[in-house]
mmCIF file of C-alpha atoms in Angstrom:
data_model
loop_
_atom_site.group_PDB
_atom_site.id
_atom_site.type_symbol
_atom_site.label_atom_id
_atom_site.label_comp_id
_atom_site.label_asym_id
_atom_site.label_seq_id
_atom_site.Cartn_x
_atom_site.Cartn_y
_atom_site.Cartn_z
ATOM 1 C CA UNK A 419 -20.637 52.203 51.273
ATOM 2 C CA UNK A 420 -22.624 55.081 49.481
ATOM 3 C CA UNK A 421 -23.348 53.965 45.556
ATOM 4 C CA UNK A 422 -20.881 56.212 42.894
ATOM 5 C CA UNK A 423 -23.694 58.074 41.493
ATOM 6 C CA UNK A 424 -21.291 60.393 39.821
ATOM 7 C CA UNK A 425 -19.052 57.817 38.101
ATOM 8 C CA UNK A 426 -22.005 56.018 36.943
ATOM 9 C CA UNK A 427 -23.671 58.658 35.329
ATOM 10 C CA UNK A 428 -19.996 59.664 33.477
ATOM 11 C CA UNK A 429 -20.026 56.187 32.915
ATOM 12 C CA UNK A 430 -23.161 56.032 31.195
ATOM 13 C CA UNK A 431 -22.441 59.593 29.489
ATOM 14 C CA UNK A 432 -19.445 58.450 27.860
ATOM 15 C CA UNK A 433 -21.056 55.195 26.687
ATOM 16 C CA UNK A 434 -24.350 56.532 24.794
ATOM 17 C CA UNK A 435 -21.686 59.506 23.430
ATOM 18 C CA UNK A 436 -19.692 56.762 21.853
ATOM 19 C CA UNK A 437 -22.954 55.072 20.813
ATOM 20 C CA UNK A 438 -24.431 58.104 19.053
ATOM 21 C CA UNK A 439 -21.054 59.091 17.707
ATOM 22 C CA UNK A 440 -20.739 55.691 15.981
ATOM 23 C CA UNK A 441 -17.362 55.352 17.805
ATOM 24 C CA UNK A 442 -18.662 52.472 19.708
ATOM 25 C CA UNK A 443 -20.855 49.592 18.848
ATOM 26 C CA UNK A 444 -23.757 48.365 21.399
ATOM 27 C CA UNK A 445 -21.399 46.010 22.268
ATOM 28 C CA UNK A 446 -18.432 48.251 22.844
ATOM 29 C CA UNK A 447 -20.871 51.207 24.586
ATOM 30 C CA UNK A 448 -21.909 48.249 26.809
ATOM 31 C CA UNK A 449 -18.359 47.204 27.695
ATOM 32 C CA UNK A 450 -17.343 50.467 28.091
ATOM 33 C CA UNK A 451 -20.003 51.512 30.747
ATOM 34 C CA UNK A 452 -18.565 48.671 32.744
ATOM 35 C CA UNK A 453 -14.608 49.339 32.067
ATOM 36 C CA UNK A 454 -15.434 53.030 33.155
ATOM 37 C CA UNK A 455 -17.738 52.390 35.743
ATOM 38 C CA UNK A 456 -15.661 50.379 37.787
ATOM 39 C CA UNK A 457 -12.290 52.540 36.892
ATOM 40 C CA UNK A 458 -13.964 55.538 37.794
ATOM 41 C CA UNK A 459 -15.142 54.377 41.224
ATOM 42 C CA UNK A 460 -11.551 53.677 42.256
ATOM 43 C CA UNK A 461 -10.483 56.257 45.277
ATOM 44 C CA UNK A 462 -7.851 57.271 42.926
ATOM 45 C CA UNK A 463 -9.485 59.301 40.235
ATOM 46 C CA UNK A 464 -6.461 59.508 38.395
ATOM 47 C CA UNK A 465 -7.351 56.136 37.285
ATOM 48 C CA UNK A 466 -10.583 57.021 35.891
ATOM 49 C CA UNK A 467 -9.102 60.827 34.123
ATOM 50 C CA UNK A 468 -6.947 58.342 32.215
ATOM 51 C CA UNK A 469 -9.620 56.466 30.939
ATOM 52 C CA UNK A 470 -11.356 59.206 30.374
ATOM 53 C CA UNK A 471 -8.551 61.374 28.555
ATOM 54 C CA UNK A 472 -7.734 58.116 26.441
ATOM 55 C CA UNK A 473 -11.343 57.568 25.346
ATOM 56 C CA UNK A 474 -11.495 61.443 24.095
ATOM 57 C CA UNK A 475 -7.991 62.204 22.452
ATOM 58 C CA UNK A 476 -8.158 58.416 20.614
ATOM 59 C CA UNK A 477 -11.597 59.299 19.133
ATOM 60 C CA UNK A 478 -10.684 62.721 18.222
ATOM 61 C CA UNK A 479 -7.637 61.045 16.291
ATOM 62 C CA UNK A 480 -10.051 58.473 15.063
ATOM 63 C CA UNK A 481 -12.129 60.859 13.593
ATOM 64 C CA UNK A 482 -9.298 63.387 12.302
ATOM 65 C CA UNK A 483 -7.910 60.192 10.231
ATOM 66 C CA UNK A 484 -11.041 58.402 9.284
ATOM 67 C CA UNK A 485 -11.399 60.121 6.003
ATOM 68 C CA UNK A 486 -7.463 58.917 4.659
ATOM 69 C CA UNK A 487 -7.953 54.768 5.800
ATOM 70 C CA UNK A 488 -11.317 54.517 4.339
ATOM 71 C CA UNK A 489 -9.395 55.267 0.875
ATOM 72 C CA UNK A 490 -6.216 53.071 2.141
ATOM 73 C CA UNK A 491 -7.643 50.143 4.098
ATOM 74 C CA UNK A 492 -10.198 47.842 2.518
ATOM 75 C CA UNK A 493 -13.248 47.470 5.095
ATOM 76 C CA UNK A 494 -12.473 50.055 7.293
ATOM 77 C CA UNK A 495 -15.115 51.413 9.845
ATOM 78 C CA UNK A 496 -15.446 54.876 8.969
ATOM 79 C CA UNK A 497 -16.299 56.265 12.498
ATOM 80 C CA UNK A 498 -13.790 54.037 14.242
ATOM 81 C CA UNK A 499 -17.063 51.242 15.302
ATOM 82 C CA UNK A 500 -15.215 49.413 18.136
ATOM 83 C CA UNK A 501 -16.795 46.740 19.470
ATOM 84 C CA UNK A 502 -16.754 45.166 23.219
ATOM 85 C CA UNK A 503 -13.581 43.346 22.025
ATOM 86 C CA UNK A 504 -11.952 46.138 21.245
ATOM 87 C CA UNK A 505 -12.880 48.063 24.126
ATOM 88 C CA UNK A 506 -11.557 45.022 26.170
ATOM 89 C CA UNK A 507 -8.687 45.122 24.461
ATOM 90 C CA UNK A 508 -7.689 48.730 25.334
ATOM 91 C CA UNK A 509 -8.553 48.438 28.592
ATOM 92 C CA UNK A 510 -7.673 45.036 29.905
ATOM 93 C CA UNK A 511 -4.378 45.543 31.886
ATOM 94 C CA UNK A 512 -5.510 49.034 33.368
ATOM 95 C CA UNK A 513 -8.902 47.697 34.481
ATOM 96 C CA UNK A 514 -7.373 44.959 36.127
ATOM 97 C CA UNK A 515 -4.383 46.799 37.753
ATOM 98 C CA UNK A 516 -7.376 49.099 39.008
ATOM 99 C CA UNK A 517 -9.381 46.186 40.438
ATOM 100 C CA UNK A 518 -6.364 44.837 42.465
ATOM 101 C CA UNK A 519 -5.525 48.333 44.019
ATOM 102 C CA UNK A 520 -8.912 49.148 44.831
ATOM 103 C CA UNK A 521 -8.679 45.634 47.144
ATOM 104 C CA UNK A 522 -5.300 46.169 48.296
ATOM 105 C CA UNK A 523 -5.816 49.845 49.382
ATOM 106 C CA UNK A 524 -9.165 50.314 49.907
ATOM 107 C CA UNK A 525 -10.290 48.182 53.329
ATOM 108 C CA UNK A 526 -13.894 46.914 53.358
ATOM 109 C CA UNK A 527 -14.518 46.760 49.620
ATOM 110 C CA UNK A 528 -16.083 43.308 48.395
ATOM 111 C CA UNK A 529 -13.071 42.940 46.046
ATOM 112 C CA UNK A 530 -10.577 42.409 48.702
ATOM 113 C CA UNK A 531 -11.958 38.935 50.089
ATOM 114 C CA UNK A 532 -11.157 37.485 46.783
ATOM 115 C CA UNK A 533 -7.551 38.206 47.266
ATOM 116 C CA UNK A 534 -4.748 35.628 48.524
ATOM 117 C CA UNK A 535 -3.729 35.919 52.086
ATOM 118 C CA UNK A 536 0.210 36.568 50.235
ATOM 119 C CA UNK A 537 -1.187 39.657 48.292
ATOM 120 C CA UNK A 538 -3.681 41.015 50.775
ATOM 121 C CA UNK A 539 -1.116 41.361 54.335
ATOM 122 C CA UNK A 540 0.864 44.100 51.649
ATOM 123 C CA UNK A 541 -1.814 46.470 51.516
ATOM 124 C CA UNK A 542 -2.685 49.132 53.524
ATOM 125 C CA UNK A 543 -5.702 52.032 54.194
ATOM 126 C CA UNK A 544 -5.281 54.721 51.296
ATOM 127 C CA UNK A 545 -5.095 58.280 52.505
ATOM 128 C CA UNK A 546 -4.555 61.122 50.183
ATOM 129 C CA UNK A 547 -3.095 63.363 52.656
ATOM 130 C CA UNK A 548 -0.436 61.121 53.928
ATOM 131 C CA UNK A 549 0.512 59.357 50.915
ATOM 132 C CA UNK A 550 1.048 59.590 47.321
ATOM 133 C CA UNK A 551 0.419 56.210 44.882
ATOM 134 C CA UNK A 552 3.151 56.341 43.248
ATOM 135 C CA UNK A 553 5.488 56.143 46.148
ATOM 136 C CA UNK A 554 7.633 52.769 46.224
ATOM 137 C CA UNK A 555 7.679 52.890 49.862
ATOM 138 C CA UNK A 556 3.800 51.987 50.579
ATOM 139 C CA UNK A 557 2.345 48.875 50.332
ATOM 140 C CA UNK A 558 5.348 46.832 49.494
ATOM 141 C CA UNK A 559 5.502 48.492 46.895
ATOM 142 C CA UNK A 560 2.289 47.295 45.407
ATOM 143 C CA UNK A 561 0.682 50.839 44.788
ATOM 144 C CA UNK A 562 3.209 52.038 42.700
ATOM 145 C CA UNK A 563 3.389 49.417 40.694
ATOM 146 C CA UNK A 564 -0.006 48.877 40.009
ATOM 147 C CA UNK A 565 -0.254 52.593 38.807
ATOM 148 C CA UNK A 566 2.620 52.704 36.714
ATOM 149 C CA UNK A 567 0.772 49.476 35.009
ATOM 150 C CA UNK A 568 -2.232 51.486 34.395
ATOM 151 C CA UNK A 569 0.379 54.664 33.040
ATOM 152 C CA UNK A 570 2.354 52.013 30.935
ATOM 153 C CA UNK A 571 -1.337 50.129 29.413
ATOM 154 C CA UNK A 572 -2.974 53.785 28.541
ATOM 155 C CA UNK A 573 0.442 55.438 27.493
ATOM 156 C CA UNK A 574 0.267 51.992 24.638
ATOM 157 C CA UNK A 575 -2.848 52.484 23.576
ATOM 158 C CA UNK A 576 -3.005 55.830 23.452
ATOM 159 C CA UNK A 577 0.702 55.887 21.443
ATOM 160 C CA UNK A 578 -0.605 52.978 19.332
ATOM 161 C CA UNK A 579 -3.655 54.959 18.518
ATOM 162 C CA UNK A 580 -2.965 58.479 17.487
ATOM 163 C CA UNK A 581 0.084 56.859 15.483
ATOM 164 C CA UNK A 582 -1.818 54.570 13.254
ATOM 165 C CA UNK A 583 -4.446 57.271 13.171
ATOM 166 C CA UNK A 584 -2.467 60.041 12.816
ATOM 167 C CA UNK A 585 1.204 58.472 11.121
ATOM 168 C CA UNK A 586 -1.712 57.506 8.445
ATOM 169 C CA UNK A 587 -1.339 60.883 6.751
ATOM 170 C CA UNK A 588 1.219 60.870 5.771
ATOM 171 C CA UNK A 589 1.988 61.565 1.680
ATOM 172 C CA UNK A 590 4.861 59.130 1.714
ATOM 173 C CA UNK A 591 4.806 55.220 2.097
ATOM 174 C CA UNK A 592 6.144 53.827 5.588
ATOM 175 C CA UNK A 593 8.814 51.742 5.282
ATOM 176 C CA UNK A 594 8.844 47.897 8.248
ATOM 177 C CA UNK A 595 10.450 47.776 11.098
ATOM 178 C CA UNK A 596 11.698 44.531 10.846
ATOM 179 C CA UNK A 597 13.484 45.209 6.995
ATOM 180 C CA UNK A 598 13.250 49.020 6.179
ATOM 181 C CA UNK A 599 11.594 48.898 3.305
ATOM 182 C CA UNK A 600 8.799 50.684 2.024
ATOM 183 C CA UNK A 601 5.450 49.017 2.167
ATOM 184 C CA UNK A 602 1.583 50.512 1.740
ATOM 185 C CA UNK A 603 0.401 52.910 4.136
ATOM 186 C CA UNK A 604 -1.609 50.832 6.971
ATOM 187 C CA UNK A 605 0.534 47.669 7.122
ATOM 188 C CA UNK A 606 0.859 46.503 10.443
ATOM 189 C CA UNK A 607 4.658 47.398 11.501
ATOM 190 C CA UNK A 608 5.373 50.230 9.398
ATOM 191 C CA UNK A 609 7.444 53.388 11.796
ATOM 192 C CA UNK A 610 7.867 57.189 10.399
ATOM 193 C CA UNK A 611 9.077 60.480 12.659
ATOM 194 C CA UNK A 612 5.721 61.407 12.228
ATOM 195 C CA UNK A 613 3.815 58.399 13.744
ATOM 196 C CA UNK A 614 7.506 58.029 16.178
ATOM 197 C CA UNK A 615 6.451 61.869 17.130
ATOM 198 C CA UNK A 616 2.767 61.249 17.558
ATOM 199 C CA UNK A 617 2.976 57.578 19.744
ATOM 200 C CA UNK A 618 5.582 59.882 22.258
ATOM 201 C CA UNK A 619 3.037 62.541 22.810
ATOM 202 C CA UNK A 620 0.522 60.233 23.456
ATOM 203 C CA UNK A 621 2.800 58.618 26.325
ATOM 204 C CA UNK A 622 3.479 62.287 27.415
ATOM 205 C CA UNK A 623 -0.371 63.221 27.288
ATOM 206 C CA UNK A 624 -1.106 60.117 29.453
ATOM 207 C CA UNK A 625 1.671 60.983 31.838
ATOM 208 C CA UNK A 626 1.004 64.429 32.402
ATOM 209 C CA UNK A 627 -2.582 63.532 32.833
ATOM 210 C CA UNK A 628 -1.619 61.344 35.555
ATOM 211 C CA UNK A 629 0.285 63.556 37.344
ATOM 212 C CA UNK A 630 -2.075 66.436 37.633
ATOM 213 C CA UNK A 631 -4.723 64.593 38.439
ATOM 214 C CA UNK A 632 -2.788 63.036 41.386
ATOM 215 C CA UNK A 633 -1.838 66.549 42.460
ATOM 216 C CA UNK A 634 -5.138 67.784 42.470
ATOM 217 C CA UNK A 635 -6.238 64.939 44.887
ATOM 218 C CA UNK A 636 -3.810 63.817 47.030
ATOM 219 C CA UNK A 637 -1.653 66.895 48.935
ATOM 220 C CA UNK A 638 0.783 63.688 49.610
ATOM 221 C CA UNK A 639 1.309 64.310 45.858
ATOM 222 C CA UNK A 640 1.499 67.897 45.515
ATOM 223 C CA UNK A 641 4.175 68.132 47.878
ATOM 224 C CA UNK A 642 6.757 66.501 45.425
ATOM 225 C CA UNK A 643 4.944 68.006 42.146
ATOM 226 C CA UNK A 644 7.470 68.853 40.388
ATOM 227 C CA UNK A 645 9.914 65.361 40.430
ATOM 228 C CA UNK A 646 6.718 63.643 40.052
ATOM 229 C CA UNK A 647 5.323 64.935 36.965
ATOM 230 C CA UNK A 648 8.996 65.189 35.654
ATOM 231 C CA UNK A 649 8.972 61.285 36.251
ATOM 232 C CA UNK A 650 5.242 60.252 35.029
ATOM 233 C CA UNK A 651 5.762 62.565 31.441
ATOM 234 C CA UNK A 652 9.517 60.608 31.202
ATOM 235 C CA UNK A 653 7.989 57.114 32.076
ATOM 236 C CA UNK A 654 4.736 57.955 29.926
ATOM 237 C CA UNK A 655 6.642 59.048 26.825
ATOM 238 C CA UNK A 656 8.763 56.035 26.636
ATOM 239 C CA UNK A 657 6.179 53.727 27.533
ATOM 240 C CA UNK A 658 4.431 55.525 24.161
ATOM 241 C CA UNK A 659 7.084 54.842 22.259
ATOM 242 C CA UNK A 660 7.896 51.392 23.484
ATOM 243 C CA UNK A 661 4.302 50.029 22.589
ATOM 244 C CA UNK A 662 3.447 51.717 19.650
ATOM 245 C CA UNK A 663 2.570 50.686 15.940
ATOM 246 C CA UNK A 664 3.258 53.172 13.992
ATOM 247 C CA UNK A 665 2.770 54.718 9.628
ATOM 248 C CA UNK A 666 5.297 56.473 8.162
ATOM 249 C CA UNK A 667 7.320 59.114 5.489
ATOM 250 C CA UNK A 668 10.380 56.926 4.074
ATOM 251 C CA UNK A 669 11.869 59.915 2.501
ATOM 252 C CA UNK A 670 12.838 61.966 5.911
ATOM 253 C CA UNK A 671 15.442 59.007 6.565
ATOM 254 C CA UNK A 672 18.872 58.698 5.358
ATOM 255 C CA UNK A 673 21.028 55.557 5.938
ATOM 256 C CA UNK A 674 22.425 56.042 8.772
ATOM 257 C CA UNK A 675 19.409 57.345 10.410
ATOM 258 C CA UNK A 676 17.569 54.618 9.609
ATOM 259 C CA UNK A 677 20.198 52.031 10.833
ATOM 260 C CA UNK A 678 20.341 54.128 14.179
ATOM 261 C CA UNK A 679 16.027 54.227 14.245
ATOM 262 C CA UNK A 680 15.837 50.593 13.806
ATOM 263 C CA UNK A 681 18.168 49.940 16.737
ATOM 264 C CA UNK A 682 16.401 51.933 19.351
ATOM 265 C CA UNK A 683 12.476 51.154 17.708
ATOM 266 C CA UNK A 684 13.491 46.868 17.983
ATOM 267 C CA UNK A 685 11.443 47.110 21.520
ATOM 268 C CA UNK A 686 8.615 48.648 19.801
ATOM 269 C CA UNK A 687 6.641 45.897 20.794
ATOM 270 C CA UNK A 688 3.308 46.795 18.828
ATOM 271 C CA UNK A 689 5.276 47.449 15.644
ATOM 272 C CA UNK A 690 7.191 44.150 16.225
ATOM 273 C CA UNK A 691 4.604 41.897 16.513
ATOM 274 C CA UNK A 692 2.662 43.256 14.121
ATOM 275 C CA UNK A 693 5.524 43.467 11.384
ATOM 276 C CA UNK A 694 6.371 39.362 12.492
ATOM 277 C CA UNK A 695 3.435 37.600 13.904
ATOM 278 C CA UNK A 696 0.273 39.586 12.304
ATOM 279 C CA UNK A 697 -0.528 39.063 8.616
ATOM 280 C CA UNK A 698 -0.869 42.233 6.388
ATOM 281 C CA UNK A 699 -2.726 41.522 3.361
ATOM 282 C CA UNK A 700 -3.237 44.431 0.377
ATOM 283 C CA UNK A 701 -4.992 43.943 -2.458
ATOM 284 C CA UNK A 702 -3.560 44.938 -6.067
ATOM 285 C CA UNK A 703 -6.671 45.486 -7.635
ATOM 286 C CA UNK A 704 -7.971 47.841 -5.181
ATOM 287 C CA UNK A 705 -5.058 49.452 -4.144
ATOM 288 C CA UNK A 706 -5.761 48.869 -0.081
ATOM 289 C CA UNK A 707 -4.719 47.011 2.942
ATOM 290 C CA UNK A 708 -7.559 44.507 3.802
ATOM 291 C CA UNK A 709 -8.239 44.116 7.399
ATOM 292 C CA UNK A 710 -8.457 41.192 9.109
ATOM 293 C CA UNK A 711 -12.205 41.705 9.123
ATOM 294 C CA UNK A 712 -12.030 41.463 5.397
ATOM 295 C CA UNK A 713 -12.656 37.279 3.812
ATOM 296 C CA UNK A 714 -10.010 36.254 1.544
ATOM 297 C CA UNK A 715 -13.047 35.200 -0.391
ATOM 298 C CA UNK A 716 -14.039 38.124 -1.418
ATOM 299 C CA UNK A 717 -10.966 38.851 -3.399
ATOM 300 C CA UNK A 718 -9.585 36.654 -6.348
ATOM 301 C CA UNK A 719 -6.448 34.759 -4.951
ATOM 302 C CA UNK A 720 -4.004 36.920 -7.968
ATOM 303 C CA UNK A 721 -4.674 40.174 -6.458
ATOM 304 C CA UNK A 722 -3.965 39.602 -3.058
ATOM 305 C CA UNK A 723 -0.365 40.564 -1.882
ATOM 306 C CA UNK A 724 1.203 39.429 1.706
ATOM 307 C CA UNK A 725 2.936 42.257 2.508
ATOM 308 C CA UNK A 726 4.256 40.968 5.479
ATOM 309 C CA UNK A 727 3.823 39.114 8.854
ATOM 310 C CA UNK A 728 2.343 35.529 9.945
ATOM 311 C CA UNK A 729 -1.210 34.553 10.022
ATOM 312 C CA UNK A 730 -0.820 34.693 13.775
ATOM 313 C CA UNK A 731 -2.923 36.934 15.627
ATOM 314 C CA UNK A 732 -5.461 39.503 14.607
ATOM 315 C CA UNK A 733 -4.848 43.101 15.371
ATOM 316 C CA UNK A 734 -7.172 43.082 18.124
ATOM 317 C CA UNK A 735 -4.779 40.034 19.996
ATOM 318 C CA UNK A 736 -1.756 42.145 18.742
ATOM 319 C CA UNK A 737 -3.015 44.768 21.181
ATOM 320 C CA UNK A 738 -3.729 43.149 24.430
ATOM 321 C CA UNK A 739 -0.199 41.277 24.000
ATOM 322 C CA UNK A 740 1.430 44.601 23.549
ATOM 323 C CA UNK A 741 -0.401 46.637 26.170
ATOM 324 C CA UNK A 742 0.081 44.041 28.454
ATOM 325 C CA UNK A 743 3.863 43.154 28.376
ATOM 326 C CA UNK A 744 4.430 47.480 27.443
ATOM 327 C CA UNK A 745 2.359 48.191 31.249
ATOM 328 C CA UNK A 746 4.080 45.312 32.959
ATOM 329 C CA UNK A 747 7.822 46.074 31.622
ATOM 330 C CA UNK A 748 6.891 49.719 32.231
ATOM 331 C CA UNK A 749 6.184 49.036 36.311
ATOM 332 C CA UNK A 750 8.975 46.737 36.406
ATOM 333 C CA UNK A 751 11.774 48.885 34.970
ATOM 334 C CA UNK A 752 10.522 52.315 36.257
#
């Protein structure tokens, strides 16, 4: 098998521009060469364009918010400095959903000798003119699945992203999802319409990406364009909204609004955990929300506030939990 020059090098471009952007630490470039090395050698590119179109419209929001949560949260990175953790992360469920199709549907690649007899008799040779990947009747099934995993992780993260980046904006305090009430701008679990509106359209960015890049690839695809992209955008938008965290304006909600939001956000799963099981801390001297980066140490013991959540998990866990169970419910349900 011929070497991917070509996703190497965009591997490698996309890992120094992080680097010399400050978007990504040596640790996170490094991690990041290999996530998008290896996702965009897969014979799907689709899977790689997602990666790619997550990595760009996430640090674009990154950047566009940067300014507002260095004045709100205590420690913050100002370019967004994500480290191989991070990256990890972000990336876990999609790489690995990536990995196992590549074996499955890709004969003769080193990756499918590691499989189980059970998992390996359901795949078969991957053809792009007489199949699409995201029909339920190849494979067992299997290659659907697997790619509405990677839809479901990216349509999370990306969701999760530009709403805590961009829901961050906002004038007004956010108000929990857990109690309704207001609380700082940055704690972990607070909803709005704007960060609501921003976590759909990045589930609806990550789904249309999908589908066009499977029509341009596979004529398999193009042939049912229309119902496909129709079904990737719908699937993609509520996996968005299912897994994201989101900032908010309190004022745009009356009563009965907010009764009805807090109904349908309760699956929020990213908002859920991190309004229950992730501790948000905010200093009253300062005026900020201190990361979980931040010692209690360096504070006086008075002027620290819990605003809400356990001492569970740190953000970073919060995230790989909630892309995780958002990509698998999202294959299982759709």
């Amino acid at each position: 098998m011929d070497f991917p020059i070509v996703p190497f090098l965009l591997a490698v471009v996309l890992a120094f521009h992080g680097l010399r952007k400050k978007s990504l630490s040596p640790s996170g470039a490094l991690a990041a060469f290999i996530v998008g090395f290896l996702m965009l050698s897969a014979k799907v590119r689709a899977f790689g364009v997602s990666l790619i179109v997550f990595y760009l419209v996430g640090s674009r929001a990154t950047k566009a918010g940067k300014s507002t949560k260095a004045k709100l949260e205590e420690g913050h990175q100002e370019a967004g400095y994500r480290t191989a953790q991070q990256v990890l992360c972000n990336s876990f469920s999609a790489f690995l959903a990536t990995v196992l199709w590549t074996a499955l549907f890709v004969p003769g690649t080193y990756l499918a000798q590691y499989l189980p007899g059970w998992i390996e008799e359901k795949g078969e040779p991957y053809s792009a003119d007489d199949w699409c990947p995201l029909s339920s009747s190849r494979g067992y099934g299997w290659s659907r699945f697997l790619l509405l995993i990677i839809l479901g992780h990216f349509a999370c993260c990306l969701g999760d992203t530009l709403a805590s980046e961009l829901g961050i904006l906002s004038k007004s305090p956010p108000i929990l999802i857990t109690t309704l009430r207001s609380v700082p701008p940055g704690t972990n679990g607070g909803v709005s319409a704007l960060g609501t509106f921003a976590s759909v359209t990045g589930g609806i960015i990550m789904g249309l990406t999908m589908g066009v890049s499977l029509a341009l690839e596979s004529s398999a695809c193009r042939a049912v364009l229309a119902p496909m992209l129709t079904e990737l955008i719908f699937i993609g938008g509520v996996a968005g909204l299912f897994g994201s965290m989101v900032s908010s304006d309190e004022s745009v909600f009356d009563r009965e609004i907010r009764a009805r939001l807090n109904r349908e956000l309760f699956f929020q799963v990213d908002s859920l955990m991190g309004a229950t099981i992730q501790r948000t801390r905010f200093s009253s001297k300062t005026k900020r929300i201190l990361l979980d980066e931040i010692p209690i140490s360096a504070f006086s013991p008075n002027e620290i506030k819990v605003v809400s959540g356990l001492d569970l998990l740190t953000n970073n866990q919060v995230n790989l939990l909630s892309s995780i169970i958002t990509a698998l419910a999202t294959a299982y349900f759709a």
